Short mmCIF file of C-alpha atoms in Angstrom, two decimals:
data_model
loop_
_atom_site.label_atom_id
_atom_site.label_comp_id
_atom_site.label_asym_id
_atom_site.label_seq_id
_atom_site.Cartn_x
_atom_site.Cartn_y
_atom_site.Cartn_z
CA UNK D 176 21.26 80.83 -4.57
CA UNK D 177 18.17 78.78 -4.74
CA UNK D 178 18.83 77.89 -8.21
CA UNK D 179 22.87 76.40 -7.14
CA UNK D 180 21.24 74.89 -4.25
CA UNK D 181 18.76 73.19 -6.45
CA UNK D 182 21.23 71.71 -9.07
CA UNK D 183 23.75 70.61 -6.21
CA UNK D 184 20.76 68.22 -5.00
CA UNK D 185 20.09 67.25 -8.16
CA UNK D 186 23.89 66.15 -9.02
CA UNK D 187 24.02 64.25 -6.04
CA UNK D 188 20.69 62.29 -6.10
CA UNK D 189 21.44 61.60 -9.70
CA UNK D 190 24.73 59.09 -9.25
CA UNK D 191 22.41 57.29 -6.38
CA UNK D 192 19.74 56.80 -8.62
CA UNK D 193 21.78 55.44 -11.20
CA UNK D 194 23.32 53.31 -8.63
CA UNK D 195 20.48 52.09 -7.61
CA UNK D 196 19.59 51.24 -11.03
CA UNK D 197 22.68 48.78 -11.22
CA UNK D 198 22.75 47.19 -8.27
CA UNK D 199 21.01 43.18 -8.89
CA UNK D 200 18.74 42.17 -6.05
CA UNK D 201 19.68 39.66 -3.62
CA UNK D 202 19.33 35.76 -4.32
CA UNK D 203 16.52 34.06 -2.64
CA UNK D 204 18.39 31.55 -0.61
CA UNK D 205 15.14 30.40 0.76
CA UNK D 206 14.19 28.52 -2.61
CA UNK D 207 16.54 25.69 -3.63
CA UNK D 208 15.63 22.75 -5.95
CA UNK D 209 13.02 21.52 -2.85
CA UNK D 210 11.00 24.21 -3.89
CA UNK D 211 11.29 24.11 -7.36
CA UNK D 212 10.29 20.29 -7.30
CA UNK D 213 6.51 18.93 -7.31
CA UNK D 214 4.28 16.12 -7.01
CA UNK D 215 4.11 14.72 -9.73
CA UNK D 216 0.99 11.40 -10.64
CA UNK D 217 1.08 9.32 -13.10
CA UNK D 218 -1.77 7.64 -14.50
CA UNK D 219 -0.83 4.44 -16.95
CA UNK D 220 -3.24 2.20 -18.98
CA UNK D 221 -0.84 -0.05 -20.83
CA UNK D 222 -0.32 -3.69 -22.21
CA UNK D 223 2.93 -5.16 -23.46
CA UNK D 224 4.74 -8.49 -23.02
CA UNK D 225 4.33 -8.64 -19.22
CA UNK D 226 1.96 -10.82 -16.69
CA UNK D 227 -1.09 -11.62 -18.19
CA UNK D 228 0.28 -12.30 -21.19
CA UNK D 229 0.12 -16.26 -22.30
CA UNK D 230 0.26 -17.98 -25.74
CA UNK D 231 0.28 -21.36 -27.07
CA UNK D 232 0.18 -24.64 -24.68
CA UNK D 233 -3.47 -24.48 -22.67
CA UNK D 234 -4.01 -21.37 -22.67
CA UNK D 235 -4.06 -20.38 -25.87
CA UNK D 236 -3.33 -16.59 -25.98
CA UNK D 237 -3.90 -14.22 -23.62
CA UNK D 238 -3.33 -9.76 -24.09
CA UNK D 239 -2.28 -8.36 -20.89
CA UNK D 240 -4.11 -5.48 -19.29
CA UNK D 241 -2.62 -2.70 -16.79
CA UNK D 242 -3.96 -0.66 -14.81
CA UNK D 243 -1.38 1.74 -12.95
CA UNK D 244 -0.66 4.61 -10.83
CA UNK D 245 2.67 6.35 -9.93
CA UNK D 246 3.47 9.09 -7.80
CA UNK D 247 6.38 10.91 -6.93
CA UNK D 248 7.31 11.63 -3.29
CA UNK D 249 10.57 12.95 -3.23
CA UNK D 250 12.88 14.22 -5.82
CA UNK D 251 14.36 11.07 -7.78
CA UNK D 252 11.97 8.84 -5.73
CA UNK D 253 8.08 7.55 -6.47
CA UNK D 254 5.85 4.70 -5.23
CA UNK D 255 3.86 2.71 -7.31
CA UNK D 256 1.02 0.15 -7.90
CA UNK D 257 -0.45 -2.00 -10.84
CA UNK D 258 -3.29 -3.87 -11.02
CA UNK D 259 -3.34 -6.39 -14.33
CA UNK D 260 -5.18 -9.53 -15.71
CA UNK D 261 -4.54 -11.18 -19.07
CA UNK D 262 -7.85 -10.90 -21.53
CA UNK D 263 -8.57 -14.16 -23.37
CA UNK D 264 -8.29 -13.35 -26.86
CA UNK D 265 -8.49 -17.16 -28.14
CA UNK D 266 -8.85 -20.73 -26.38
CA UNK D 267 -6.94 -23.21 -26.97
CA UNK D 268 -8.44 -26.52 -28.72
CA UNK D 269 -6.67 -28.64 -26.02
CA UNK D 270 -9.39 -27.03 -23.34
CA UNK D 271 -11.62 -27.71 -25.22
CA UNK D 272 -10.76 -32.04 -25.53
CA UNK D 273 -9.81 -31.96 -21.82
CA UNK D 274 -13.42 -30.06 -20.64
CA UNK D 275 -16.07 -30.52 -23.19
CA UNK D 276 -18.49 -28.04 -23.38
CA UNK D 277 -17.01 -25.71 -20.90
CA UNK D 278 -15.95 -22.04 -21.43
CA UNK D 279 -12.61 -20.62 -20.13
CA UNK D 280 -12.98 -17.46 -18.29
CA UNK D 281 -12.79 -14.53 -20.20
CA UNK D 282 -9.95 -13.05 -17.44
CA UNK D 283 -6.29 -15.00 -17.08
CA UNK D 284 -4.12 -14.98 -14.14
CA UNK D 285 -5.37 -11.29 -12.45
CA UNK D 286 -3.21 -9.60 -9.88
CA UNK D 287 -1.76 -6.47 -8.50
CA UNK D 288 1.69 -5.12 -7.85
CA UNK D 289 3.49 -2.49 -5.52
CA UNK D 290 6.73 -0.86 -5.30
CA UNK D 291 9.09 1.83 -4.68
CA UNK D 292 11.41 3.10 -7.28
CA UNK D 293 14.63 5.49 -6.71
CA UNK D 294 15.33 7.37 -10.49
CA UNK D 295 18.86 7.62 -10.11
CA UNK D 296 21.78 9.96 -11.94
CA UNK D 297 18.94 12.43 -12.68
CA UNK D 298 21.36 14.98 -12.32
CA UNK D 299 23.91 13.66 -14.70
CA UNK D 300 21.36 12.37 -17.40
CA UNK D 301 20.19 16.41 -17.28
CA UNK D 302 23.64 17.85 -17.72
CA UNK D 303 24.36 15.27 -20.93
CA UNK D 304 21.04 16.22 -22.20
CA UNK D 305 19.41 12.84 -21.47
CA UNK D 306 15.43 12.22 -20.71
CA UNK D 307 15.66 13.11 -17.27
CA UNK D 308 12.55 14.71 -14.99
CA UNK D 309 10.24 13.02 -12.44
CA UNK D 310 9.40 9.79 -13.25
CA UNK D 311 11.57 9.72 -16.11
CA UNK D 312 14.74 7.73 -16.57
CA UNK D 313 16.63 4.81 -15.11
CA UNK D 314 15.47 3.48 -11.56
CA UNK D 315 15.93 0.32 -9.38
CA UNK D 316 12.95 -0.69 -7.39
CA UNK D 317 11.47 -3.17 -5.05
CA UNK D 318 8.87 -4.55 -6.06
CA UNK D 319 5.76 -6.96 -5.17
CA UNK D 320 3.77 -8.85 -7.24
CA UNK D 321 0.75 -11.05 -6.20
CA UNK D 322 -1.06 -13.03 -8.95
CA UNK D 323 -4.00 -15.56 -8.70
CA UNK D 324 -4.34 -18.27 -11.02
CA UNK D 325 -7.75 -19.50 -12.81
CA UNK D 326 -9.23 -22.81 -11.22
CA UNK D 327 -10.03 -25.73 -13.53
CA UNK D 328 -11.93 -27.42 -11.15
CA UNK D 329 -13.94 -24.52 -9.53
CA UNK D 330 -14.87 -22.92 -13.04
CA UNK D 331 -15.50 -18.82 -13.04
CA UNK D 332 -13.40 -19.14 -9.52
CA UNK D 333 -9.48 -18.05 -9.41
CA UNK D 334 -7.16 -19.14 -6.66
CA UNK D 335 -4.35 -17.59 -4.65
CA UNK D 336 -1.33 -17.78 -6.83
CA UNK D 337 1.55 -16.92 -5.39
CA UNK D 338 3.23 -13.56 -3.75
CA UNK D 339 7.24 -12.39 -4.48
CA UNK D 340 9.53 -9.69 -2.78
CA UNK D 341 12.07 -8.63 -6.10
CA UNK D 342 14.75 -6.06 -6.54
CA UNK D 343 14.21 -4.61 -9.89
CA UNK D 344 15.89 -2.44 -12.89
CA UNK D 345 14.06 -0.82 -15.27
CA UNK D 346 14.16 2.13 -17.62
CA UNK D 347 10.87 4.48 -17.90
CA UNK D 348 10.78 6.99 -21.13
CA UNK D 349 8.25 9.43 -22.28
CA UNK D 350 7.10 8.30 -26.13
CA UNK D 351 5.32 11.32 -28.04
CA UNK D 352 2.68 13.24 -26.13
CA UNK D 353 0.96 10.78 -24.20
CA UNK D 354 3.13 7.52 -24.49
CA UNK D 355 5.04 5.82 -21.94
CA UNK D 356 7.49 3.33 -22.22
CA UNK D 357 8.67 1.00 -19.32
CA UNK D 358 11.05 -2.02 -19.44
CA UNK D 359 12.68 -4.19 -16.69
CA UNK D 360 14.36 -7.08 -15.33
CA UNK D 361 14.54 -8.20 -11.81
CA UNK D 362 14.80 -11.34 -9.03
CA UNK D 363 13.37 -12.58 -5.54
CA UNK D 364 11.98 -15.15 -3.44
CA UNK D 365 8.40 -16.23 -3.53
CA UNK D 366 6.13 -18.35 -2.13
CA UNK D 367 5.13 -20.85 -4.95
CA UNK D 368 2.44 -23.86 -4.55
CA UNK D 369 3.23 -27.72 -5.04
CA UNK D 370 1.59 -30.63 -5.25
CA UNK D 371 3.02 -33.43 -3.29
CA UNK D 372 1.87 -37.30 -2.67
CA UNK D 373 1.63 -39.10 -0.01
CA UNK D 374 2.80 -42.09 -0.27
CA UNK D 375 0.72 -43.38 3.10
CA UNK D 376 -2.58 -42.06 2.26
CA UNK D 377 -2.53 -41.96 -1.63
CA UNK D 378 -3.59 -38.20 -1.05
CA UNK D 379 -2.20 -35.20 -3.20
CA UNK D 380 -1.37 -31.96 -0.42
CA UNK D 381 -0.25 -28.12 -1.36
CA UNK D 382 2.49 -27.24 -0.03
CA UNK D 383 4.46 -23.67 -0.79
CA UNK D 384 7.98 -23.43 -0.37
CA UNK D 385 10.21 -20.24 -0.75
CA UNK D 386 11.29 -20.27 -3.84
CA UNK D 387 13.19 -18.33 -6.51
CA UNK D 388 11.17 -15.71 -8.80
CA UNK D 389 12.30 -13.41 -11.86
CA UNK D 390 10.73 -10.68 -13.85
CA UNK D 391 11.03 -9.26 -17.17
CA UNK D 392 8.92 -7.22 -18.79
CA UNK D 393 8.04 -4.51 -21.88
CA UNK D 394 4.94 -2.52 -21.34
CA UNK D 395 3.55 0.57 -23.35
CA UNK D 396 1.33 2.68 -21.73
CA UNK D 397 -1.30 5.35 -22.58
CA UNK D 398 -1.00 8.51 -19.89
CA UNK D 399 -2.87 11.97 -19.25
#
């Protein structure tokens, strides 16, 4: 009796275990892709045909230098900021003729840029296999410049430039292990200086006037 009793339990227990076996475990609903995304920072050191870069004319030629950071907030969107100078690589001889004896400054047209980028399509560019990811892809951005421009009459002394408000496109990809590639094109307004005369007083004034401003640019950067 204690033997049927026995096996009866044990036939019965043995479809629940198997049962239990088989059955998958709920989905965490509470995890979605907010979860599964992080911050995500970017450091760039990079120089490519972008500001601070100058050749020929009076300037002779000048290799631009970036220093950047980049950090995502939200998926698909990151802020940014730069800060660049061109590095005098050679001077030009017409410097020379027009201020005898006098050295050009070593740094060319310094400055700093911010911006927010959106990375857009990220989900499409994934499913066709594209370079997708934070901080990786095709973005629009505005973007803010401000540069300063070397003084010829106040030498080792640079000047307020000018300042610009541009909507931007641009492509960023990842090149090898630690490369980064970033190209774009964009417009705005600025606030650019002029020289005008007056005709009364035989005086030259600045003036700045909202004005039109573009950007283009290739840069290649080391990162992390």
């Amino acid at each position: 009796m204690h033997r049927f009793a026995w096996l009866l339990a044990a036939g019965l227990a043995a479809p629940l275990g198997v049962g239990a076996q088989t059955v998958p475990a709920a989905p965490d609903t509470t995890t979605g892709r907010s979860a599964a995304w992080q911050h995500r920072t970017l450091l760039k050191l990079g120089t490519g045909l972008t500001r601070g870069f100058e050749l020929g004319g009076f300037s002779g030629l000048s290799v631009p230098v970036v220093l950047g950071v980049e950090r995502s907030i939200t998926p698909g969107w990151s802020v940014y900021a730069n800060g660049f100078t061109g590095v005098r690589v050679y001077q030009a001889e017409r410097f020379q003729q027009m201020y005898p004896g006098r050295r050009r400054n070593l740094l060319r047209s310094p400055g700093f840029d911010l911006g927010v980028r959106w990375y857009y399509n990220q989900t499409k560019r994934q499913a066709k296999g594209k370079p997708s990811g934070p901080l990786i892809g095709n973005y629009v951005a505005l973007h803010s410049p401000t540069q300063f421009w070397y003084s010829a009459y106040r030498p080792n002394r640079f000047v307020y430039g000018y300042s610009a408000l541009m909507l931007v496109w641009g492509l960023q990809r990842r090149v090898g292990g630690h490369g980064l590639l970033d190209a774009y094109v964009g417009a705005g307004v600025s606030n650019p200086r002029y020289f005008r005369y007056d005709d009364q007083t035989g005086a030259i004034r600045q003036v700045r006037q909202l004005g039109i401003a573009t950007e283009l640019g290739v840069k290649f950067s080391l990162i992390p």
